[in-house]
Amino acid sequence: MPLPTQSRAVIIGGGIIGCSTAYHLAKLGWEVTLLERHKLTSGSTFHAAGLVGQLRSSANITQLLTESVKLYATLEAETGLATGWKQNGGLRLACNQERWTEVKRQATTARSFGLEMHLLSPREAQTLWPLMQIDDVVGAAFLPTDGQVNPSDITQSLAKGARMNGAAIFEDTTVTAIETTNGSTSAVITPHGRIACEAVIVCAGQWTRDLCATVGVNVPLVSVEHQYMITEAIPGILPTLPTLRDPDRLTYYKEEVGGLVMGGYEPNPIPWAESGIPENFNFSLLNANWDHFAPIMELALGRVPALQTAGVKTLLNGPESFTPDGNFILGEAPELRGLFIGAGFNAFGIASGGGAGKVLAEWVAGGAAPYDLWPVDIRRFGRNHQDINWVRTRTLEAYARHYTMAWPAEEFSSARPLRRSPLYDRLRQAGACFGEKLGFERPNWFTAPGETPQDIYTYARPNWFAAVAREHHATRNAAALFDQSSFAKFLVLGRDAEPALSWLCANDVSHPPGRLTYTQMLNAKGGIEADVTVARLSATEFYIVTGTGFATHDADWITRNIPAGLDAHLVDVTSAYAVLALMGPCARKILAPLTRDDITNAAFPFGTVRTLRIAGAPVRALRVTYVGELGWELHIPTEFAATVYDALMQSGAPHGLINAGYRAIETLRLEKGYRAWGPDIGPDHTPLEAGLAWAVKLKREIPFLGRDALQAQSTRPLTKRLCAFLVDDPEIILLGRETIYRNGERAGWLSSAGFGHTLGKPIGYGYIRNQAGVTNQFLQSGAYELEVATQRIPCHLQTTTFYDPAMNRIKA
Ligand SMILES: Cc1cc2nc3c(=O)[nH]c(=O)nc-3n(C[C@H](O)[C@H](O)[C@H](O)COP(=O)(O)OP(=O)(O)OC[C@H]3O[C@@H](n4cnc5c(N)ncnc54)[C@H](O)[C@@H]3O)c2cc1C
């Protein structure tokens, strides 16, 4: 068959991801051409072990993985090609108390997400996996719907399904270039000809980064060696054996032809192809590295003594692409329209393949992700991910942590510090314990004299609890200074900046200069794509502030949705300003002596922006708060930041001003009921569901993106609503993802949670769901419990804020 000269979509790469995307996109009726440089499966796919697990820490990524399982269970019947799918279930062991707590919390998470997961005693686990030794096992979890496939067979089966739906697949066809026209993809070039296309979908595994770099698109993934051993048949290993993960021994197992596949995640992974992938690396493996595998083997022998005498068929060493946060990469590149990515699968591409191909196909066909896929969205990366050396260092840490404990609030430690606020050294001197977001060092909490600025991770109450309490109380009762320089900041400029933002923003931003607006930006379904503060600086100039992690995402959303023909342009000015948030009842008393400008409430009310001269610096001051107290966000030209910081600290000392960090911001905002984009609000939630109807201009006759969907939603009962929950027992640790029960029935899960230090109690937020409608009467008539690490705990539901600073009182 000759290569077409035109195809609506071209998929590059015939591994499991490319074939699954072709299968799904063809089913959606698209004209699809898949190009594979060598043969299908010849990249990483042919040498995968084939374990298919489902549970992740995000509900939607778990849903994506369950989509894989659904497809794998039926694909063979559809295509007639075997897939090797076996739903034998998956076991996960816990060998110490902290791990057991983690597993119990995972069981609760599974329950929250509607996935069956049972906790087993060591003996019960051994009944399912008789050859394992259980002396050190505290307990185990069993997911009956997990399974395993043959990676090559499932990929061929997907390819056949794609062909059956009209996709054309060409092997031995390398894409040598991607052609672009006016900022969009327009064609791919191969040695056999050019194919004009609307969408290019790059599923080229570890080749993706270099290929995309040729068109200025950054895909931060690197190749890392990964090994597993295949044994000869072992007596007692049955075809019905569940897969086994033994994270405390860093190893995994699956049955294969009566023997075992056993692999592991070494703490000292070996990067591969640092200077580029060799030519003709097809169906290729790396040399077995027994020395490197020896510690993994040692750990495995302790679990499965039969390995001692088992014949070894091979030690397989295959490279795979890994990413700096251990999640894969999907979506349309922010740098280039029409270029979609599906790559970086961190050794769970077989498990993800079915679901990832489905959502990627829907993303291409629908112009948007079918549901919130933020944890894997390519726009989660930023400027720190440009340098491949930085990416590699961080990725190796993420690889090494694959099976280590996933501690609450855990930070990465490698490749730091990278981005530093001008106040970094001062804050370090002041005892800051830093965390990191998009490479930016941010104070999480501050020590008192004698304390060490170091997180000690635990599932119990952490070592920073008292420090956060101190900072929380100072903010509520005196004042605290937060370095929030990492905020992403944009200018939207131009003759039509106002109509552009009026279209983009759900709230009314068409106020005179000097006004601030808290607003969401919505998609066509009314889902929340961005949650920002918009300050109008002049007739043609708006200043937008958003979260550190959303720099790429929000800039992409805004630029992509400015209506065609309008004169409005976004400029990222993040690095131009440091930000100090001065918050607390004493904020005015601290600021007043440092400026001759009038900062009385009458002259500078809430929701306004002014330029203040502070200690010699021209400062853009925003009267706004995310902690629920009087205060200003001071946006300071970077070179003035240290001077302003020193002046504020000096002026604030008599009023009890202290430094405070991000963990205090979190407890403060939880008490006040401010939503966090990502956990609490996102593309799957509308402002009406999130309790943010007050920030939407539905009553005004101004058209805006998402308006029609909201209007329609406002005429019928809501099927989910974000509510607050309070637990009386202060010792309960809420972390998020705990299951919410209403009258004994599962009704949702906590999106975010923590401890309210003013209340002295644990608090959380979560959506209550009910298809028949979540009315006030429905909410108030329920009795509520939270499942925390499999234990049911009574709690109270609250629809208003816990803490009202205007009245300075607790409302719980
Ligand atoms: C040892 C090992 C064990 C693993 N075990 C498991 C497991 O148990 N479970 C699990 O879920 N995952 C596992 N994985 C991970 C899994 O193999 C990968 O995540 C998955 O195969 C990735 O698929 P892919 O389609 O993204 O990439 P690939 O399979 O690498 O496919 C990319 C394709 O793109 C082609 N290509 C590249 N450049 C071009 C170009 N310019 N033009 C045309 N074609 C191009 C390549 O030839 C290649 O065929 C394992 C990986 C390894 C290394």
mmCIF file with all atom_site columns, C-alpha atoms in Angstrom, residues 423 482-487 489 543 545 577-581 633-636 641:
data_model
loop_
_atom_site.group_PDB
_atom_site.id
_atom_site.type_symbol
_atom_site.label_atom_id
_atom_site.label_alt_id
_atom_site.label_comp_id
_atom_site.label_asym_id
_atom_site.label_entity_id
_atom_site.label_seq_id
_atom_site.pdbx_PDB_ins_code
_atom_site.Cartn_x
_atom_site.Cartn_y
_atom_site.Cartn_z
_atom_site.occupancy
_atom_site.B_iso_or_equiv
_atom_site.pdbx_formal_charge
_atom_site.auth_seq_id
_atom_site.auth_comp_id
_atom_site.auth_asym_id
_atom_site.auth_atom_id
_atom_site.pdbx_PDB_model_num
ATOM 1  C CA . LEU A 1 423 ? 15.188 36.431 49.713 1.00 0.00 ? 423 LEU A CA 1
ATOM 2  C CA . PHE A 1 482 ? 5.141  34.786 53.308 1.00 0.00 ? 482 PHE A CA 1
ATOM 3  C CA . ASP A 1 483 ? 7.618  34.744 50.424 1.00 0.00 ? 483 ASP A CA 1
ATOM 4  C CA . GLN A 1 484 ? 5.409  33.847 47.459 1.00 0.00 ? 484 GLN A CA 1
ATOM 5  C CA . SER A 1 485 ? 7.806  35.027 44.771 1.00 0.00 ? 485 SER A CA 1
ATOM 6  C CA . SER A 1 486 ? 7.264  31.790 42.873 1.00 0.00 ? 486 SER A CA 1
ATOM 7  C CA . PHE A 1 487 ? 3.729  32.866 41.887 1.00 0.00 ? 487 PHE A CA 1
ATOM 8  C CA . LYS A 1 489 ? 2.518  36.408 36.897 1.00 0.00 ? 489 LYS A CA 1
ATOM 9  C CA . TYR A 1 543 ? -1.896 41.839 35.699 1.00 0.00 ? 543 TYR A CA 1
ATOM 10 C CA . VAL A 1 545 ? -1.469 36.153 39.309 1.00 0.00 ? 545 VAL A CA 1
ATOM 11 C CA . TYR A 1 577 ? 8.619  40.478 40.653 1.00 0.00 ? 577 TYR A CA 1
ATOM 12 C CA . ALA A 1 578 ? 9.278  38.987 44.041 1.00 0.00 ? 578 ALA A CA 1
ATOM 13 C CA . VAL A 1 579 ? 6.129  38.633 46.137 1.00 0.00 ? 579 VAL A CA 1
ATOM 14 C CA . LEU A 1 580 ? 5.796  39.135 49.860 1.00 0.00 ? 580 LEU A CA 1
ATOM 15 C CA . ALA A 1 581 ? 2.392  38.508 51.389 1.00 0.00 ? 581 ALA A CA 1
ATOM 16 C CA . GLU A 1 633 ? 0.357  40.843 48.480 1.00 0.00 ? 633 GLU A CA 1
ATOM 17 C CA . LEU A 1 634 ? 3.333  43.038 47.682 1.00 0.00 ? 634 LEU A CA 1
ATOM 18 C CA . HIS A 1 635 ? 4.678  42.509 44.171 1.00 0.00 ? 635 HIS A CA 1
ATOM 19 C CA . ILE A 1 636 ? 8.136  44.008 44.287 1.00 0.00 ? 636 ILE A CA 1
ATOM 20 C CA . ALA A 1 641 ? 12.852 42.729 47.354 1.00 0.00 ? 641 ALA A CA 1
#
